[in-house]
Tab-separated table of C-alpha atoms in Angstrom:
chain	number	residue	atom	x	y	z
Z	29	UNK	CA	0.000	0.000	0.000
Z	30	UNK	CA	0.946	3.434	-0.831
Z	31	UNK	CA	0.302	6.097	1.779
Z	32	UNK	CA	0.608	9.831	1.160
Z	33	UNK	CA	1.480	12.010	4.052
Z	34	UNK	CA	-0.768	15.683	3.634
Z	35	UNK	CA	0.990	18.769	5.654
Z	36	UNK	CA	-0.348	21.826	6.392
Z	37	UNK	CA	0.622	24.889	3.769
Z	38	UNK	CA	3.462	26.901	4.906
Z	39	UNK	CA	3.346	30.676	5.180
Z	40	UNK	CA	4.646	32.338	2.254
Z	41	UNK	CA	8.004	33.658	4.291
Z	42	UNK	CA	8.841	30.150	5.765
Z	43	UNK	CA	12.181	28.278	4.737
Z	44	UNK	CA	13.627	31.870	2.791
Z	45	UNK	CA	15.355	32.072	6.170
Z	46	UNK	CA	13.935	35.479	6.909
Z	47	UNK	CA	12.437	36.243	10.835
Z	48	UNK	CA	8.913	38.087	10.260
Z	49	UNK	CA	8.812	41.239	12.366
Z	50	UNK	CA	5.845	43.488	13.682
Z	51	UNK	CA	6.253	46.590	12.196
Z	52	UNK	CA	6.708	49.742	15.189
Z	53	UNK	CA	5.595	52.901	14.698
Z	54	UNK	CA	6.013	55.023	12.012
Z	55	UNK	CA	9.359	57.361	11.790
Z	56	UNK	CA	8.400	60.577	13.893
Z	57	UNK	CA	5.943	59.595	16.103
Z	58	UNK	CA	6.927	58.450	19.485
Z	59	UNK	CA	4.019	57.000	22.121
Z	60	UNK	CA	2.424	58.852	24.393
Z	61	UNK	CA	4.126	57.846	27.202
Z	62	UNK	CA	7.328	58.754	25.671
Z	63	UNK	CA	6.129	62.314	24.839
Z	64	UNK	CA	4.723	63.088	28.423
Z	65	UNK	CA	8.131	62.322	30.058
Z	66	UNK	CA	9.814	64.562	27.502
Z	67	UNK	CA	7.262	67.003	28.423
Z	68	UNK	CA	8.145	66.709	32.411
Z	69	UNK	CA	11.344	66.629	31.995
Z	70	UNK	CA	11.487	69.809	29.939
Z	71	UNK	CA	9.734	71.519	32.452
Z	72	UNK	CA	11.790	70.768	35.658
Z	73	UNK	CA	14.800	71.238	33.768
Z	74	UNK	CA	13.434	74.862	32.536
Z	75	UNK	CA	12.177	75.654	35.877
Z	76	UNK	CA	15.352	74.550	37.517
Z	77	UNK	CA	16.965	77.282	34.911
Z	78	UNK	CA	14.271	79.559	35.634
Z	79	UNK	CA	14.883	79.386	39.454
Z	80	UNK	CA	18.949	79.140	39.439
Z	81	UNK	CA	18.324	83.223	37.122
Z	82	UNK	CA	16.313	84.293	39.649
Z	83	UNK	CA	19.157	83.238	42.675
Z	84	UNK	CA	21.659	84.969	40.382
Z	85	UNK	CA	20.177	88.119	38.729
Z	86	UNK	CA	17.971	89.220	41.897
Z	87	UNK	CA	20.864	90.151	43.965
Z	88	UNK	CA	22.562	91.735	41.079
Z	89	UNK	CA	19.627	94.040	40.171
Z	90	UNK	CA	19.142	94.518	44.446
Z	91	UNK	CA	22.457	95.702	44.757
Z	92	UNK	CA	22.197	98.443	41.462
Z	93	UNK	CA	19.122	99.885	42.973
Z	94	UNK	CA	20.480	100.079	46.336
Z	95	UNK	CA	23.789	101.886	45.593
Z	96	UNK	CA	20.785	104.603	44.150
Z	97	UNK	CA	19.282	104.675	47.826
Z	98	UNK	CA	20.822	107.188	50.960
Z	99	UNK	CA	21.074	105.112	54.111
Z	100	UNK	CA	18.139	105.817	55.966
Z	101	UNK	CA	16.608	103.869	52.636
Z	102	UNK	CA	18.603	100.850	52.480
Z	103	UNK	CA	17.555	100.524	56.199
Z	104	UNK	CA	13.805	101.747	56.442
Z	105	UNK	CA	12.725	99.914	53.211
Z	106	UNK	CA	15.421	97.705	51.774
Z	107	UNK	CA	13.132	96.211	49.314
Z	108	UNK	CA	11.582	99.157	48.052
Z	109	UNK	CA	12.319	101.664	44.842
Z	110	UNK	CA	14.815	104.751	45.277
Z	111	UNK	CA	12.458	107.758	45.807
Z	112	UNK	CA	15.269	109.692	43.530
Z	113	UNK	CA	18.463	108.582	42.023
Z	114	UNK	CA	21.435	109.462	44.385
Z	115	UNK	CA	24.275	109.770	41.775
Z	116	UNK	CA	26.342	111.070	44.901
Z	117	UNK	CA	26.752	107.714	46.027
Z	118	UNK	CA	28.835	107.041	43.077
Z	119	UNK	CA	30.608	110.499	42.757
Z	120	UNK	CA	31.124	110.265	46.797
Z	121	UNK	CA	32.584	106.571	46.184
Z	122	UNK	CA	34.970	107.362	43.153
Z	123	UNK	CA	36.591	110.652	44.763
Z	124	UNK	CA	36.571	110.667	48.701
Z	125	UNK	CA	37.182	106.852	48.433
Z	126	UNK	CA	39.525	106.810	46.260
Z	127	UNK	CA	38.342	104.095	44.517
Z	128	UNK	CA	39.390	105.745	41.258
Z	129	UNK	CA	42.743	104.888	42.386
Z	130	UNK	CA	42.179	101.332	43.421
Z	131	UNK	CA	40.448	101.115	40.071
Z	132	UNK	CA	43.356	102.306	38.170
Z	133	UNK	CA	45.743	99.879	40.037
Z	134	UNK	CA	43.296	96.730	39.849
Z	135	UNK	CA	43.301	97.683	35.728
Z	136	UNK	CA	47.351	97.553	35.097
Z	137	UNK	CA	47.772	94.893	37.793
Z	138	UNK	CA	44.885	92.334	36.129
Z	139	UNK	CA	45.803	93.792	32.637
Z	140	UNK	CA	49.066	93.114	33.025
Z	141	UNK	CA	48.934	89.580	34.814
Z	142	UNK	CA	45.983	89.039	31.500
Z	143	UNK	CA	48.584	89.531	29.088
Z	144	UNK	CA	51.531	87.254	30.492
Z	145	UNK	CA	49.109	84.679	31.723
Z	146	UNK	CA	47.897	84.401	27.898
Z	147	UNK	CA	51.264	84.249	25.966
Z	148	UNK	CA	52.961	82.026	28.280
Z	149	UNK	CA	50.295	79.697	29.062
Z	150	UNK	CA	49.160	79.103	25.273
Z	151	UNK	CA	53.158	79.182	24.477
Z	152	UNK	CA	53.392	76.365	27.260
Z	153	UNK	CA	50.274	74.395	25.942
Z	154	UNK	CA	51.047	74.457	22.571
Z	155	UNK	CA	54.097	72.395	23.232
Z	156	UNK	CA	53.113	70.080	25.370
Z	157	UNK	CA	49.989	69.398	23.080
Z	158	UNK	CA	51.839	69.267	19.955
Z	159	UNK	CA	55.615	67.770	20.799
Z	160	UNK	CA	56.869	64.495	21.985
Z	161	UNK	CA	59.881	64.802	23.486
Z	162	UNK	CA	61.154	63.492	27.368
Z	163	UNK	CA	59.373	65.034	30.022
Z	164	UNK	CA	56.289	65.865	28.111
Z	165	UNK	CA	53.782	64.115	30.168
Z	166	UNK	CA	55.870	65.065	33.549
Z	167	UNK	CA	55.663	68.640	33.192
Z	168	UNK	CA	52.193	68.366	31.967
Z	169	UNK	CA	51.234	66.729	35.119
Z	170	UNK	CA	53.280	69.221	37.207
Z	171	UNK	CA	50.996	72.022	35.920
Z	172	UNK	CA	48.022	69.777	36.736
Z	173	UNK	CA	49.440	69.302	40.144
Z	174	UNK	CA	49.798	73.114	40.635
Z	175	UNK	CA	45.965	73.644	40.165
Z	176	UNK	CA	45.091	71.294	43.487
Z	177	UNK	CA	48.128	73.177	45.877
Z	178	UNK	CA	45.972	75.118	48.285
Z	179	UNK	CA	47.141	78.701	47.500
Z	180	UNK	CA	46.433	79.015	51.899
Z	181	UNK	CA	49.480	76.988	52.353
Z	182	UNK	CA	51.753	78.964	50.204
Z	183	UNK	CA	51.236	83.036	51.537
Z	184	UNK	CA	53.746	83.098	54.004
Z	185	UNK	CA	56.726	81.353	51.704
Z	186	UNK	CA	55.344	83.547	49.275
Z	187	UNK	CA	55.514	86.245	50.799
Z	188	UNK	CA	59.525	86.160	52.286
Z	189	UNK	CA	60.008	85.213	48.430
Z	190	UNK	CA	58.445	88.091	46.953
Z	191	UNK	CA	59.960	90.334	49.993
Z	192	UNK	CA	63.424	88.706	49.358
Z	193	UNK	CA	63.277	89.644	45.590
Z	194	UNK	CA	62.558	93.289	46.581
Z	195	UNK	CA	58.776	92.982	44.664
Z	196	UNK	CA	56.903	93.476	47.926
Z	197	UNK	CA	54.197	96.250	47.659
Z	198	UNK	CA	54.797	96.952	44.029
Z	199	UNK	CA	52.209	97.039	40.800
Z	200	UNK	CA	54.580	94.252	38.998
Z	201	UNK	CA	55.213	92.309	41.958
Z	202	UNK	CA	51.855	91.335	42.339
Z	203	UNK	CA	51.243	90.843	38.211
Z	204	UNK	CA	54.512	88.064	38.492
Z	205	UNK	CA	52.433	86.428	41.596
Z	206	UNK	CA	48.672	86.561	39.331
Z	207	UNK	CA	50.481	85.111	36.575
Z	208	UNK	CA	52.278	81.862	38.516
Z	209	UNK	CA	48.734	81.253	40.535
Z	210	UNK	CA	47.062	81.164	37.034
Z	211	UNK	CA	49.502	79.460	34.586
Z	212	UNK	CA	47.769	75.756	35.877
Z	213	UNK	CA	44.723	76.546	34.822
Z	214	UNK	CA	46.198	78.504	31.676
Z	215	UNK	CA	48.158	75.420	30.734
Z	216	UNK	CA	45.588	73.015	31.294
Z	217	UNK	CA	42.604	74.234	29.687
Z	218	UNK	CA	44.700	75.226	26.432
Z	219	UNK	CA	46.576	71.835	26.378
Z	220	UNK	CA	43.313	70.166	25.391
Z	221	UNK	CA	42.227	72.905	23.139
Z	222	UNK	CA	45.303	72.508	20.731
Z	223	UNK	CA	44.995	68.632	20.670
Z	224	UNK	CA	41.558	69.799	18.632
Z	225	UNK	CA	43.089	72.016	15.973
Z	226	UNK	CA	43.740	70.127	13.194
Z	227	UNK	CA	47.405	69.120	12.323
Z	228	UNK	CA	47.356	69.935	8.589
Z	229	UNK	CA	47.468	73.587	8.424
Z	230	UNK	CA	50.596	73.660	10.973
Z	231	UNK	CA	52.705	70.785	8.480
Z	232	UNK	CA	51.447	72.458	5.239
Z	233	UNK	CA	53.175	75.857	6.793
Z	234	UNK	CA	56.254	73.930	7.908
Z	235	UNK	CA	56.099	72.785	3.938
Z	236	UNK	CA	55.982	76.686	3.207
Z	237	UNK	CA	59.176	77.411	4.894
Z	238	UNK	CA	57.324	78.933	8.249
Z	239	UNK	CA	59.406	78.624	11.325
Z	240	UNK	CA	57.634	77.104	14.615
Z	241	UNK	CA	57.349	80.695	15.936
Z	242	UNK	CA	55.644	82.187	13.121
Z	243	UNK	CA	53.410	79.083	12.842
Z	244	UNK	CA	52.303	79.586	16.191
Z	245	UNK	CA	52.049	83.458	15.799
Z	246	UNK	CA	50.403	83.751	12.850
Z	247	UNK	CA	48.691	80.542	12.289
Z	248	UNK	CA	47.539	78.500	15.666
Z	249	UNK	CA	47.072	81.338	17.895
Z	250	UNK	CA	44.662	82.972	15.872
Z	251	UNK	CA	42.829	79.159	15.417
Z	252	UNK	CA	42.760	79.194	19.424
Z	253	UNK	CA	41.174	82.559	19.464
Z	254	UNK	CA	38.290	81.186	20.934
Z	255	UNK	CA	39.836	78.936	23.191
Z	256	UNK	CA	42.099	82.274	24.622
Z	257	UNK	CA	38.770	84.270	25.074
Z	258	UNK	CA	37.152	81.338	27.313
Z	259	UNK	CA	40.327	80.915	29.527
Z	260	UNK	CA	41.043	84.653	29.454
Z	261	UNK	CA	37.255	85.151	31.057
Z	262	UNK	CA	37.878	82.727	33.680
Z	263	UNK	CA	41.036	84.092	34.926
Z	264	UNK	CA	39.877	87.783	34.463
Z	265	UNK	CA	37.200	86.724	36.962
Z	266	UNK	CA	39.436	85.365	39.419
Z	267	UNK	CA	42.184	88.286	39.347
Z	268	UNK	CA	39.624	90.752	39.410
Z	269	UNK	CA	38.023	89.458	42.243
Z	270	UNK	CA	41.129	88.361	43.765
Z	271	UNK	CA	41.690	89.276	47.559
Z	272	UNK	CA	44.039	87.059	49.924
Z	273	UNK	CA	47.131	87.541	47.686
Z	274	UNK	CA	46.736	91.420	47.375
Z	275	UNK	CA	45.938	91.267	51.371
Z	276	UNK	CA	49.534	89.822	51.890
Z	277	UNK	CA	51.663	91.147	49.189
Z	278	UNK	CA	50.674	94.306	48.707
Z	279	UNK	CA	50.095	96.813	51.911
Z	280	UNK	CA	50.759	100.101	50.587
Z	281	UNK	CA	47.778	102.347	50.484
Z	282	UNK	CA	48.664	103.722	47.440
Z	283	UNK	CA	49.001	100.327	45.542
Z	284	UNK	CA	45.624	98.615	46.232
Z	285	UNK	CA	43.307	97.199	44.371
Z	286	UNK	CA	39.383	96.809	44.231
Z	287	UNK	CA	38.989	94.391	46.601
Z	288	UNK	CA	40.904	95.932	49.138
Z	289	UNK	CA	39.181	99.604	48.546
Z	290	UNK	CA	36.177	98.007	49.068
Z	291	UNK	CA	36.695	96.617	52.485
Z	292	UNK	CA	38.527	99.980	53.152
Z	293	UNK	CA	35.493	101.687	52.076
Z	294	UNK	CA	33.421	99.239	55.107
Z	295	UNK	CA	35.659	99.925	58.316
Z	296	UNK	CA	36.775	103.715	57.256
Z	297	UNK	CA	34.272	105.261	59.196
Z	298	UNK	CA	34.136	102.931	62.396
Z	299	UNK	CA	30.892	101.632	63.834
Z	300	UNK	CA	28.898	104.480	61.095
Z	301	UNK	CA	29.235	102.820	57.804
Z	302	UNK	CA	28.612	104.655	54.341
Z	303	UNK	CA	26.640	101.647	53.161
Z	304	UNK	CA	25.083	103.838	49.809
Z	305	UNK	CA	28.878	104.634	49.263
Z	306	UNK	CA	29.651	100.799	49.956
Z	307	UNK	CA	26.781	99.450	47.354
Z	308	UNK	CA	28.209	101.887	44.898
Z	309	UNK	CA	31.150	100.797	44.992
Z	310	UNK	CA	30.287	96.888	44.563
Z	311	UNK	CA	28.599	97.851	41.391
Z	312	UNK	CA	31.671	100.143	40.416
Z	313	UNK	CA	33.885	96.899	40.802
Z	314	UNK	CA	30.955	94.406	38.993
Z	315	UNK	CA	30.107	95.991	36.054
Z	316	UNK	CA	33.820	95.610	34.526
Z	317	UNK	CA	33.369	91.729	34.674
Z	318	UNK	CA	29.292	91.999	33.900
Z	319	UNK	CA	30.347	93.925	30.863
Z	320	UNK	CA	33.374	91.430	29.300
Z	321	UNK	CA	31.366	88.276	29.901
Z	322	UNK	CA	27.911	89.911	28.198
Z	323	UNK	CA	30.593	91.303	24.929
Z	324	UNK	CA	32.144	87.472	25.110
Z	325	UNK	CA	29.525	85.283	26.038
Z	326	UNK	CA	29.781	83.803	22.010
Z	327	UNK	CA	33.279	83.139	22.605
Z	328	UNK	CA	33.166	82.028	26.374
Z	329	UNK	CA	30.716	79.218	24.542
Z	330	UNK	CA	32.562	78.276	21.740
Z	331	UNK	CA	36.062	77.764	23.502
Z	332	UNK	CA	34.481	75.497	26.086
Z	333	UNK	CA	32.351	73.130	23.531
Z	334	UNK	CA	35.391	72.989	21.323
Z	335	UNK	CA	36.282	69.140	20.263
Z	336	UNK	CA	32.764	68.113	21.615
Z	337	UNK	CA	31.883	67.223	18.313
Z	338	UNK	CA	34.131	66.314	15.599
């Protein structure tokens, strides 16, 4: 006898070797669920933005209107609009406390310190990004270790140094000091911005007949222009603001900066403060940094999201 065997019919995909898949959504549209988390998390993140401007501008704009207040206002309604602009606060603040003159100081001390924090810190990095040679990684590291040395620890050495060298009390004293407590940093951040310029343009100059001076001159510093306006921001900020190493190194009256005018400006009249003077004066000394990081806030961006995508 003959038998025949019947089998059931195959779907048309079996035994081509190909896995049938359900088909997801189409291209664009994301479930529900997907689009109310993205929703939520939008909005903490924006009000978390919202709420960190508020912490930072309110004091700002607090401390404008108040230097614009005498002192019976600052007290009586601290919170309140001037009744009239005192613009005597700011005269009073610039002449009888001198503060032109710390002003003047804290300009060729910072713009000096600026200047010789820039060349020889992007003269430094561009080395050690873009040579091999012994030592590379050793000094590298040394700068690195420079940025976690508690500057605390190192006033009173620095100070018998500075005195022994005979650069105690004196405008380029105290640029040498700003420029050795921000070389680290200098070093550091411009180290990894030259590893992101691309190595072409520097070897098809060397193929031109440049010299490694006038390659850096005239061809990778102005490619790190961005970089130099990011790291130049962050240490204006912190020499500007600077206070412990002018309080040590520098105790003439006639050589101090900002910082120090200010507190003299607090304890010059005893136990009765000139608080409207005071205010004025904080804004005197903001507005300088307000001002750079508002003109190079494109810059400030660019340098520091350099390499982040290639």
């Amino acid at each position: 006898m003959k038998t025949t065997e019947t089998s059931a019919p195959l779907p048309a995909d079996a035994g081509s070797g190909m896995s049938v898949s359900k088909a997801g959504p189409p291209p664009g549209k994301r479930p529900a669920a997907e689009k109310r988390e993205g929703k939520v998390l939008n909005a903490f993140s924006h009000g978390i933005l919202v709420l960190w401007a508020i912490m930072v501008v309110l004091p700002l704009l607090w401390a404008v209107m108040t230097s614009f207040k005498d002192d019976s206002s600052i007290f009586g309604s601290p919170w309140s609009l001037p009744d009239r602009l005192h613009f005597d606060n700011w005269s009073r603040a610039w002449t009888e406390a001198d503060m032109s003159g710390y002003f003047l100081n804290t300009v060729l001390v910072v713009g000096g310190s600026l200047i010789g924090t820039l060349v020889l810190g992007s003269m430094a990095a561009y080395v050690l990004a873009r040579f091999d040679f012994p030592g590379n990684r050793f000094i590298y590291y040394l700068f690195i270790g420079g940025m976690s040395f508690p500057i605390m620890l190192a006033l009173v050495p620095l100070f018998y140094v500075v005195n022994n060298m005979g650069l105690l009390n004196t405008i380029h004293g105290l640029i040498l000091v700003y420029i050795a407590y921000s070389l680290p940093f200098t070093v550091f951040f411009l180290t990894a911005f030259f590893r992101t310029l691309p190595t072409s343009v520097a070897e098809a100059a060397f193929v031109d007949g440049a010299s490694h001076s006038r390659t850096f001159f005239q061809i990778m510093l102005p490619m790190a222009k961005p970089g130099l306006i990011s790291v130049g921001i962050f240490n204006f900020l912190g020499q500007w603001n600077q206070y412990m190493l002018p309080t040590v190194l520098n105790t003439d009256p006639d050589k101090r900066v900002l910082t120090q005018g200010l507190v003299q400006l607090t304890v010059s009249q005893g136990y009765k403060g000139d608080w409207s003077g005071l205010f004025a004066g904080l804004v005197m000394a903001m507005l300088p940094v307000l001002a750079a990081y508002i003109v190079f806030q494109r810059q400030v961006v660019q340098g520091l999201t350099a390499g982040a995508v290639k």
